[in-house]
């Protein structure tokens, strides 16, 4: 199956994307209904965090491929090749250093 793909839901369409974790050699499906950090935790993949709102930067990781956005600009300073797992919105299949 090609990613991202669209899955019909009763009320709307859910877009499913592929999250590739480079270091752990794991690939997950993700639908943006929770934060990326929450989704990783539900899959027993744990990463450092503190605020869960983009303030502290503890959850920052490098993104190697793909695109994310933020509803509100995070206050934590991040480089162009970094994302905050707690508050980013995944817009395409991504690869991250995790």
PDB file of N, CA and C in Angstrom:
ATOM      1  N   UNK A   1       0.843  -1.177   0.000  1.00  0.00           N
ATOM      2  CA  UNK A   1       0.000   0.000   0.000  1.00  0.00           C
ATOM      3  C   UNK A   1       0.889   1.242   0.000  1.00  0.00           C
ATOM      4  N   UNK A   2       0.543   2.216  -0.822  1.00  0.00           N
ATOM      5  CA  UNK A   2       1.304   3.460  -0.879  1.00  0.00           C
ATOM      6  C   UNK A   2       0.866   4.391   0.233  1.00  0.00           C
ATOM      7  N   UNK A   3       1.821   5.140   0.771  1.00  0.00           N
ATOM      8  CA  UNK A   3       1.548   6.101   1.827  1.00  0.00           C
ATOM      9  C   UNK A   3       1.768   7.490   1.270  1.00  0.00           C
ATOM     10  N   UNK A   4       1.173   8.558   1.770  1.00  0.00           N
ATOM     11  CA  UNK A   4       0.013   8.486   2.646  1.00  0.00           C
ATOM     12  C   UNK A   4      -1.208   7.980   1.885  1.00  0.00           C
ATOM     13  N   UNK A   5      -2.069   7.293   2.574  1.00  0.00           N
ATOM     14  CA  UNK A   5      -3.313   6.856   1.957  1.00  0.00           C
ATOM     15  C   UNK A   5      -4.479   7.370   2.790  1.00  0.00           C
ATOM     16  N   UNK A   6      -5.646   7.415   2.169  1.00  0.00           N
ATOM     17  CA  UNK A   6      -6.825   7.984   2.824  1.00  0.00           C
ATOM     18  C   UNK A   6      -7.771   6.852   3.203  1.00  0.00           C
ATOM     19  N   UNK A   7      -8.195   6.879   4.462  1.00  0.00           N
ATOM     20  CA  UNK A   7      -9.096   5.860   4.981  1.00  0.00           C
ATOM     21  C   UNK A   7     -10.415   6.540   5.358  1.00  0.00           C
ATOM     22  N   UNK A   8     -11.543   6.106   4.791  1.00  0.00           N
ATOM     23  CA  UNK A   8     -12.812   6.753   5.140  1.00  0.00           C
ATOM     24  C   UNK A   8     -13.204   6.489   6.586  1.00  0.00           C
ATOM     25  N   UNK A   9     -13.768   7.485   7.204  1.00  0.00           N
ATOM     26  CA  UNK A   9     -14.287   7.398   8.561  1.00  0.00           C
ATOM     27  C   UNK A   9     -15.746   7.840   8.476  1.00  0.00           C
ATOM     28  N   UNK A  10     -16.525   7.566   9.489  1.00  0.00           N
ATOM     29  CA  UNK A  10     -17.946   7.931   9.471  1.00  0.00           C
ATOM     30  C   UNK A  10     -18.148   9.432   9.263  1.00  0.00           C
ATOM     31  N   UNK A  11     -17.268  10.258   9.845  1.00  0.00           N
ATOM     32  CA  UNK A  11     -17.476  11.702   9.813  1.00  0.00           C
ATOM     33  C   UNK A  11     -16.492  12.453   8.923  1.00  0.00           C
ATOM     34  N   UNK A  12     -15.363  11.849   8.629  1.00  0.00           N
ATOM     35  CA  UNK A  12     -14.362  12.515   7.806  1.00  0.00           C
ATOM     36  C   UNK A  12     -13.368  11.478   7.294  1.00  0.00           C
ATOM     37  N   UNK A  13     -12.435  11.929   6.479  1.00  0.00           N
ATOM     38  CA  UNK A  13     -11.405  11.031   5.983  1.00  0.00           C
ATOM     39  C   UNK A  13     -10.171  11.150   6.856  1.00  0.00           C
ATOM     40  N   UNK A  14      -9.556  10.017   7.139  1.00  0.00           N
ATOM     41  CA  UNK A  14      -8.334   9.994   7.938  1.00  0.00           C
ATOM     42  C   UNK A  14      -7.175   9.698   6.999  1.00  0.00           C
ATOM     43  N   UNK A  15      -6.180  10.553   7.001  1.00  0.00           N
ATOM     44  CA  UNK A  15      -5.001  10.346   6.173  1.00  0.00           C
ATOM     45  C   UNK A  15      -3.975   9.581   7.003  1.00  0.00           C
ATOM     46  N   UNK A  16      -3.514   8.464   6.462  1.00  0.00           N
ATOM     47  CA  UNK A  16      -2.539   7.624   7.146  1.00  0.00           C
ATOM     48  C   UNK A  16      -1.169   7.862   6.527  1.00  0.00           C
ATOM     49  N   UNK A  17      -0.193   8.166   7.372  1.00  0.00           N
ATOM     50  CA  UNK A  17       1.172   8.390   6.913  1.00  0.00           C
ATOM     51  C   UNK A  17       2.112   7.377   7.537  1.00  0.00           C
ATOM     52  N   UNK A  18       3.285   7.255   6.952  1.00  0.00           N
ATOM     53  CA  UNK A  18       4.291   6.326   7.446  1.00  0.00           C
ATOM     54  C   UNK A  18       5.364   7.116   8.193  1.00  0.00           C
ATOM     55  N   UNK A  19       5.672   6.668   9.411  1.00  0.00           N
ATOM     56  CA  UNK A  19       6.719   7.270  10.232  1.00  0.00           C
ATOM     57  C   UNK A  19       7.852   6.253  10.315  1.00  0.00           C
ATOM     58  N   UNK A  20       9.000   6.595   9.749  1.00  0.00           N
ATOM     59  CA  UNK A  20      10.147   5.680   9.794  1.00  0.00           C
ATOM     60  C   UNK A  20      11.123   6.180  10.844  1.00  0.00           C
ATOM     61  N   UNK A  21      11.447   5.314  11.800  1.00  0.00           N
ATOM     62  CA  UNK A  21      12.395   5.629  12.860  1.00  0.00           C
ATOM     63  C   UNK A  21      13.732   5.007  12.466  1.00  0.00           C
ATOM     64  N   UNK A  22      14.693   5.849  12.134  1.00  0.00           N
ATOM     65  CA  UNK A  22      15.940   5.384  11.535  1.00  0.00           C
ATOM     66  C   UNK A  22      16.750   4.507  12.473  1.00  0.00           C
ATOM     67  N   UNK A  23      17.029   4.974  13.699  1.00  0.00           N
ATOM     68  CA  UNK A  23      17.903   4.222  14.604  1.00  0.00           C
ATOM     69  C   UNK A  23      17.279   2.926  15.091  1.00  0.00           C
ATOM     70  N   UNK A  24      15.996   2.947  15.374  1.00  0.00           N
ATOM     71  CA  UNK A  24      15.352   1.729  15.875  1.00  0.00           C
ATOM     72  C   UNK A  24      14.870   0.821  14.746  1.00  0.00           C
ATOM     73  N   UNK A  25      15.047   1.280  13.497  1.00  0.00           N
ATOM     74  CA  UNK A  25      14.661   0.494  12.316  1.00  0.00           C
ATOM     75  C   UNK A  25      13.210   0.021  12.410  1.00  0.00           C
ATOM     76  N   UNK A  26      12.346   0.967  12.740  1.00  0.00           N
ATOM     77  CA  UNK A  26      10.926   0.687  12.917  1.00  0.00           C
ATOM     78  C   UNK A  26      10.120   1.603  12.008  1.00  0.00           C
ATOM     79  N   UNK A  27       9.028   1.105  11.486  1.00  0.00           N
ATOM     80  CA  UNK A  27       8.111   1.922  10.702  1.00  0.00           C
ATOM     81  C   UNK A  27       6.719   1.790  11.305  1.00  0.00           C
ATOM     82  N   UNK A  28       6.074   2.930  11.512  1.00  0.00           N
ATOM     83  CA  UNK A  28       4.731   2.971  12.099  1.00  0.00           C
ATOM     84  C   UNK A  28       3.781   3.695  11.156  1.00  0.00           C
ATOM     85  N   UNK A  29       2.509   3.365  11.238  1.00  0.00           N
ATOM     86  CA  UNK A  29       1.480   4.149  10.570  1.00  0.00           C
ATOM     87  C   UNK A  29       0.988   5.195  11.554  1.00  0.00           C
ATOM     88  N   UNK A  30       0.664   6.378  11.039  1.00  0.00           N
ATOM     89  CA  UNK A  30       0.274   7.497  11.895  1.00  0.00           C
ATOM     90  C   UNK A  30      -0.832   8.277  11.212  1.00  0.00           C
ATOM     91  N   UNK A  31      -1.815   8.765  12.004  1.00  0.00           N
ATOM     92  CA  UNK A  31      -2.953   9.464  11.400  1.00  0.00           C
ATOM     93  C   UNK A  31      -3.201  10.871  11.934  1.00  0.00           C
ATOM     94  N   UNK A  32      -2.292  11.431  12.695  1.00  0.00           N
ATOM     95  CA  UNK A  32      -2.406  12.811  13.193  1.00  0.00           C
ATOM     96  C   UNK A  32      -3.560  13.036  14.161  1.00  0.00           C
ATOM     97  N   UNK A  33      -4.194  11.990  14.664  1.00  0.00           N
ATOM     98  CA  UNK A  33      -5.273  12.199  15.628  1.00  0.00           C
ATOM     99  C   UNK A  33      -4.743  12.425  17.037  1.00  0.00           C
ATOM    100  N   UNK A  34      -3.483  12.119  17.268  1.00  0.00           N
ATOM    101  CA  UNK A  34      -2.808  12.419  18.533  1.00  0.00           C
ATOM    102  C   UNK A  34      -1.489  13.090  18.182  1.00  0.00           C
ATOM    103  N   UNK A  35      -0.755  13.506  19.193  1.00  0.00           N
ATOM    104  CA  UNK A  35       0.575  14.040  18.900  1.00  0.00           C
ATOM    105  C   UNK A  35       1.480  12.889  18.488  1.00  0.00           C
ATOM    106  N   UNK A  36       2.519  13.209  17.772  1.00  0.00           N
ATOM    107  CA  UNK A  36       3.488  12.192  17.376  1.00  0.00           C
ATOM    108  C   UNK A  36       4.126  11.569  18.614  1.00  0.00           C
ATOM    109  N   UNK A  37       4.384  12.373  19.636  1.00  0.00           N
ATOM    110  CA  UNK A  37       4.945  11.865  20.891  1.00  0.00           C
ATOM    111  C   UNK A  37       4.004  10.842  21.535  1.00  0.00           C
ATOM    112  N   UNK A  38       2.713  11.154  21.616  1.00  0.00           N
ATOM    113  CA  UNK A  38       1.733  10.214  22.182  1.00  0.00           C
ATOM    114  C   UNK A  38       1.685   8.914  21.386  1.00  0.00           C
ATOM    115  N   UNK A  39       1.720   9.036  20.077  1.00  0.00           N
ATOM    116  CA  UNK A  39       1.661   7.848  19.221  1.00  0.00           C
ATOM    117  C   UNK A  39       2.887   6.956  19.430  1.00  0.00           C
ATOM    118  N   UNK A  40       4.052   7.564  19.549  1.00  0.00           N
ATOM    119  CA  UNK A  40       5.269   6.787  19.803  1.00  0.00           C
ATOM    120  C   UNK A  40       5.174   6.069  21.143  1.00  0.00           C
ATOM    121  N   UNK A  41       4.689   6.777  22.163  1.00  0.00           N
ATOM    122  CA  UNK A  41       4.552   6.162  23.489  1.00  0.00           C
ATOM    123  C   UNK A  41       3.572   4.987  23.469  1.00  0.00           C
ATOM    124  N   UNK A  42       2.482   5.124  22.733  1.00  0.00           N
ATOM    125  CA  UNK A  42       1.511   4.027  22.629  1.00  0.00           C
ATOM    126  C   UNK A  42       2.119   2.798  21.959  1.00  0.00           C
ATOM    127  N   UNK A  43       3.175   3.018  21.184  1.00  0.00           N
ATOM    128  CA  UNK A  43       3.872   1.923  20.512  1.00  0.00           C
ATOM    129  C   UNK A  43       5.151   1.529  21.249  1.00  0.00           C
ATOM    130  N   UNK A  44       5.223   1.878  22.536  1.00  0.00           N
ATOM    131  CA  UNK A  44       6.366   1.540  23.404  1.00  0.00           C
ATOM    132  C   UNK A  44       7.699   2.078  22.901  1.00  0.00           C
ATOM    133  N   UNK A  45       7.657   3.247  22.284  1.00  0.00           N
ATOM    134  CA  UNK A  45       8.874   3.943  21.873  1.00  0.00           C
ATOM    135  C   UNK A  45       8.907   5.221  22.692  1.00  0.00           C
ATOM    136  N   UNK A  46       9.867   5.312  23.578  1.00  0.00           N
ATOM    137  CA  UNK A  46       9.904   6.423  24.524  1.00  0.00           C
ATOM    138  C   UNK A  46      11.020   7.393  24.177  1.00  0.00           C
ATOM    139  N   UNK A  47      10.708   8.662  24.321  1.00  0.00           N
ATOM    140  CA  UNK A  47      11.669   9.727  24.064  1.00  0.00           C
ATOM    141  C   UNK A  47      11.486  10.792  25.140  1.00  0.00           C
ATOM    142  N   UNK A  48      12.539  11.516  25.381  1.00  0.00           N
ATOM    143  CA  UNK A  48      12.513  12.571  26.390  1.00  0.00           C
ATOM    144  C   UNK A  48      11.437  13.615  26.076  1.00  0.00           C
ATOM    145  N   UNK A  49      10.809  14.145  27.117  1.00  0.00           N
ATOM    146  CA  UNK A  49       9.844  15.237  26.967  1.00  0.00           C
ATOM    147  C   UNK A  49       9.663  15.891  28.331  1.00  0.00           C
ATOM    148  N   UNK A  50       9.061  17.079  28.339  1.00  0.00           N
ATOM    149  CA  UNK A  50       8.694  17.734  29.594  1.00  0.00           C
ATOM    150  C   UNK A  50       7.353  18.435  29.468  1.00  0.00           C
ATOM    151  N   UNK A  51       7.269  19.439  28.612  1.00  0.00           N
ATOM    152  CA  UNK A  51       6.085  20.306  28.624  1.00  0.00           C
ATOM    153  C   UNK A  51       4.911  19.802  27.785  1.00  0.00           C
ATOM    154  N   UNK A  52       5.159  19.057  26.732  1.00  0.00           N
ATOM    155  CA  UNK A  52       4.148  18.588  25.783  1.00  0.00           C
ATOM    156  C   UNK A  52       3.419  19.728  25.072  1.00  0.00           C
ATOM    157  N   UNK A  53       4.038  20.899  24.982  1.00  0.00           N
ATOM    158  CA  UNK A  53       3.397  22.027  24.297  1.00  0.00           C
ATOM    159  C   UNK A  53       4.321  22.853  23.419  1.00  0.00           C
ATOM    160  N   UNK A  54       5.544  22.429  23.209  1.00  0.00           N
ATOM    161  CA  UNK A  54       6.454  23.176  22.344  1.00  0.00           C
ATOM    162  C   UNK A  54       7.242  24.267  23.028  1.00  0.00           C
ATOM    163  N   UNK A  55       7.209  24.321  24.364  1.00  0.00           N
ATOM    164  CA  UNK A  55       7.919  25.372  25.094  1.00  0.00           C
ATOM    165  C   UNK A  55       9.368  25.016  25.403  1.00  0.00           C
ATOM    166  N   UNK A  56       9.624  23.769  25.794  1.00  0.00           N
ATOM    167  CA  UNK A  56      10.937  23.430  26.356  1.00  0.00           C
ATOM    168  C   UNK A  56      11.933  22.877  25.341  1.00  0.00           C
ATOM    169  N   UNK A  57      11.482  22.210  24.314  1.00  0.00           N
ATOM    170  CA  UNK A  57      12.380  21.641  23.315  1.00  0.00           C
ATOM    171  C   UNK A  57      12.966  20.290  23.677  1.00  0.00           C
ATOM    172  N   UNK A  58      12.555  19.709  24.792  1.00  0.00           N
ATOM    173  CA  UNK A  58      13.110  18.415  25.221  1.00  0.00           C
ATOM    174  C   UNK A  58      12.837  17.293  24.229  1.00  0.00           C
ATOM    175  N   UNK A  59      11.756  17.372  23.497  1.00  0.00           N
ATOM    176  CA  UNK A  59      11.363  16.289  22.595  1.00  0.00           C
ATOM    177  C   UNK A  59      11.883  16.479  21.171  1.00  0.00           C
ATOM    178  N   UNK A  60      12.800  17.417  20.967  1.00  0.00           N
ATOM    179  CA  UNK A  60      13.275  17.683  19.605  1.00  0.00           C
ATOM    180  C   UNK A  60      14.064  16.500  19.062  1.00  0.00           C
ATOM    181  N   UNK A  61      13.844  16.206  17.791  1.00  0.00           N
ATOM    182  CA  UNK A  61      14.592  15.185  17.063  1.00  0.00           C
ATOM    183  C   UNK A  61      14.875  15.707  15.660  1.00  0.00           C
ATOM    184  N   UNK A  62      15.850  15.112  15.018  1.00  0.00           N
ATOM    185  CA  UNK A  62      16.178  15.491  13.638  1.00  0.00           C
ATOM    186  C   UNK A  62      15.234  14.775  12.679  1.00  0.00           C
ATOM    187  N   UNK A  63      14.765  15.530  11.690  1.00  0.00           N
ATOM    188  CA  UNK A  63      13.941  14.958  10.629  1.00  0.00           C
ATOM    189  C   UNK A  63      14.818  14.848   9.388  1.00  0.00           C
ATOM    190  N   UNK A  64      14.837  13.675   8.789  1.00  0.00           N
ATOM    191  CA  UNK A  64      15.677  13.415   7.620  1.00  0.00           C
ATOM    192  C   UNK A  64      14.896  13.524   6.321  1.00  0.00           C
ATOM    193  N   UNK A  65      13.596  13.267   6.393  1.00  0.00           N
ATOM    194  CA  UNK A  65      12.786  13.264   5.187  1.00  0.00           C
ATOM    195  C   UNK A  65      11.346  13.553   5.580  1.00  0.00           C
ATOM    196  N   UNK A  66      10.639  14.286   4.728  1.00  0.00           N
ATOM    197  CA  UNK A  66       9.230  14.540   4.977  1.00  0.00           C
ATOM    198  C   UNK A  66       8.962  15.952   5.457  1.00  0.00           C
ATOM    199  N   UNK A  67       7.697  16.204   5.768  1.00  0.00           N
ATOM    200  CA  UNK A  67       7.271  17.557   6.115  1.00  0.00           C
ATOM    201  C   UNK A  67       6.344  17.539   7.322  1.00  0.00           C
ATOM    202  N   UNK A  68       6.573  18.487   8.231  1.00  0.00           N
ATOM    203  CA  UNK A  68       5.684  18.701   9.372  1.00  0.00           C
ATOM    204  C   UNK A  68       5.337  20.179   9.443  1.00  0.00           C
ATOM    205  N   UNK A  69       4.288  20.497  10.181  1.00  0.00           N
ATOM    206  CA  UNK A  69       3.915  21.890  10.426  1.00  0.00           C
ATOM    207  C   UNK A  69       3.505  22.004  11.884  1.00  0.00           C
ATOM    208  N   UNK A  70       3.220  23.230  12.298  1.00  0.00           N
ATOM    209  CA  UNK A  70       2.805  23.495  13.675  1.00  0.00           C
ATOM    210  C   UNK A  70       1.577  24.385  13.643  1.00  0.00           C
ATOM    211  N   UNK A  71       0.584  24.068  14.456  1.00  0.00           N
ATOM    212  CA  UNK A  71      -0.616  24.902  14.550  1.00  0.00           C
ATOM    213  C   UNK A  71      -0.221  26.298  15.022  1.00  0.00           C
ATOM    214  N   UNK A  72       0.582  26.346  16.075  1.00  0.00           N
ATOM    215  CA  UNK A  72       1.129  27.598  16.592  1.00  0.00           C
ATOM    216  C   UNK A  72       2.644  27.479  16.566  1.00  0.00           C
ATOM    217  N   UNK A  73       3.330  28.565  16.317  1.00  0.00           N
ATOM    218  CA  UNK A  73       4.786  28.532  16.305  1.00  0.00           C
ATOM    219  C   UNK A  73       5.294  28.136  17.682  1.00  0.00           C
ATOM    220  N   UNK A  74       6.103  27.065  17.756  1.00  0.00           N
ATOM    221  CA  UNK A  74       6.609  26.648  19.073  1.00  0.00           C
ATOM    222  C   UNK A  74       7.566  27.685  19.644  1.00  0.00           C
ATOM    223  N   UNK A  75       7.592  27.816  20.959  1.00  0.00           N
ATOM    224  CA  UNK A  75       8.504  28.754  21.605  1.00  0.00           C
ATOM    225  C   UNK A  75       9.914  28.193  21.711  1.00  0.00           C
ATOM    226  N   UNK A  76      10.046  26.876  21.715  1.00  0.00           N
ATOM    227  CA  UNK A  76      11.375  26.254  21.784  1.00  0.00           C
ATOM    228  C   UNK A  76      12.121  26.535  20.484  1.00  0.00           C
ATOM    229  N   UNK A  77      13.401  26.805  20.602  1.00  0.00           N
ATOM    230  CA  UNK A  77      14.230  27.051  19.433  1.00  0.00           C
ATOM    231  C   UNK A  77      14.556  25.723  18.761  1.00  0.00           C
ATOM    232  N   UNK A  78      14.266  25.619  17.463  1.00  0.00           N
ATOM    233  CA  UNK A  78      14.615  24.416  16.711  1.00  0.00           C
ATOM    234  C   UNK A  78      15.290  24.809  15.404  1.00  0.00           C
ATOM    235  N   UNK A  79      16.180  23.958  14.950  1.00  0.00           N
ATOM    236  CA  UNK A  79      16.862  24.140  13.672  1.00  0.00           C
ATOM    237  C   UNK A  79      15.921  23.707  12.542  1.00  0.00           C
ATOM    238  N   UNK A  80      16.212  24.108  11.307  1.00  0.00           N
ATOM    239  CA  UNK A  80      15.353  23.704  10.180  1.00  0.00           C
ATOM    240  C   UNK A  80      15.239  22.190   9.993  1.00  0.00           C
ATOM    241  N   UNK A  81      16.236  21.436  10.473  1.00  0.00           N
ATOM    242  CA  UNK A  81      16.192  19.976  10.326  1.00  0.00           C
ATOM    243  C   UNK A  81      15.731  19.277  11.606  1.00  0.00           C
ATOM    244  N   UNK A  82      15.044  20.006  12.487  1.00  0.00           N
ATOM    245  CA  UNK A  82      14.548  19.436  13.735  1.00  0.00           C
ATOM    246  C   UNK A  82      13.037  19.622  13.842  1.00  0.00           C
ATOM    247  N   UNK A  83      12.401  18.713  14.580  1.00  0.00           N
ATOM    248  CA  UNK A  83      10.971  18.831  14.867  1.00  0.00           C
ATOM    249  C   UNK A  83      10.744  18.594  16.350  1.00  0.00           C
ATOM    250  N   UNK A  84       9.607  19.053  16.845  1.00  0.00           N
ATOM    251  CA  UNK A  84       9.188  18.797  18.224  1.00  0.00           C
ATOM    252  C   UNK A  84       8.095  17.735  18.183  1.00  0.00           C
ATOM    253  N   UNK A  85       8.388  16.573  18.744  1.00  0.00           N
ATOM    254  CA  UNK A  85       7.448  15.452  18.707  1.00  0.00           C
ATOM    255  C   UNK A  85       6.124  15.768  19.388  1.00  0.00           C
ATOM    256  N   UNK A  86       6.148  16.656  20.381  1.00  0.00           N
ATOM    257  CA  UNK A  86       4.949  16.907  21.185  1.00  0.00           C
ATOM    258  C   UNK A  86       3.884  17.724  20.466  1.00  0.00           C
ATOM    259  N   UNK A  87       4.266  18.502  19.454  1.00  0.00           N
ATOM    260  CA  UNK A  87       3.279  19.428  18.892  1.00  0.00           C
ATOM    261  C   UNK A  87       3.310  19.565  17.372  1.00  0.00           C
ATOM    262  N   UNK A  88       4.134  18.794  16.695  1.00  0.00           N
ATOM    263  CA  UNK A  88       4.164  18.915  15.236  1.00  0.00           C
ATOM    264  C   UNK A  88       2.990  18.161  14.614  1.00  0.00           C
ATOM    265  N   UNK A  89       2.564  18.621  13.455  1.00  0.00           N
ATOM    266  CA  UNK A  89       1.540  17.951  12.663  1.00  0.00           C
ATOM    267  C   UNK A  89       2.238  17.365  11.443  1.00  0.00           C
ATOM    268  N   UNK A  90       2.171  16.069  11.302  1.00  0.00           N
ATOM    269  CA  UNK A  90       2.839  15.384  10.201  1.00  0.00           C
ATOM    270  C   UNK A  90       2.025  15.592   8.929  1.00  0.00           C
ATOM    271  N   UNK A  91       2.695  16.050   7.862  1.00  0.00           N
ATOM    272  CA  UNK A  91       1.998  16.334   6.611  1.00  0.00           C
ATOM    273  C   UNK A  91       2.335  15.363   5.493  1.00  0.00           C
ATOM    274  N   UNK A  92       3.322  14.505   5.714  1.00  0.00           N
ATOM    275  CA  UNK A  92       3.716  13.518   4.709  1.00  0.00           C
ATOM    276  C   UNK A  92       4.411  12.372   5.430  1.00  0.00           C
ATOM    277  N   UNK A  93       4.780  11.344   4.695  1.00  0.00           N
ATOM    278  CA  UNK A  93       5.620  10.311   5.287  1.00  0.00           C
ATOM    279  C   UNK A  93       6.892  10.989   5.776  1.00  0.00           C
ATOM    280  N   UNK A  94       7.395  10.586   6.945  1.00  0.00           N
ATOM    281  CA  UNK A  94       8.616  11.194   7.469  1.00  0.00           C
ATOM    282  C   UNK A  94       9.603  10.132   7.929  1.00  0.00           C
ATOM    283  N   UNK A  95      10.868  10.540   8.001  1.00  0.00           N
ATOM    284  CA  UNK A  95      11.933   9.739   8.594  1.00  0.00           C
ATOM    285  C   UNK A  95      12.589  10.604   9.656  1.00  0.00           C
ATOM    286  N   UNK A  96      12.719  10.056  10.868  1.00  0.00           N
ATOM    287  CA  UNK A  96      13.318  10.814  11.961  1.00  0.00           C
ATOM    288  C   UNK A  96      14.413  10.006  12.640  1.00  0.00           C
ATOM    289  N   UNK A  97      15.365  10.709  13.240  1.00  0.00           N
ATOM    290  CA  UNK A  97      16.463  10.077  13.979  1.00  0.00           C
ATOM    291  C   UNK A  97      15.965   9.666  15.355  1.00  0.00           C
ATOM    292  N   UNK A  98      15.444   8.499  15.439  1.00  0.00           N
ATOM    293  CA  UNK A  98      14.941   7.987  16.717  1.00  0.00           C
ATOM    294  C   UNK A  98      15.043   6.476  16.703  1.00  0.00           C
TER     295      UNK A  98
END
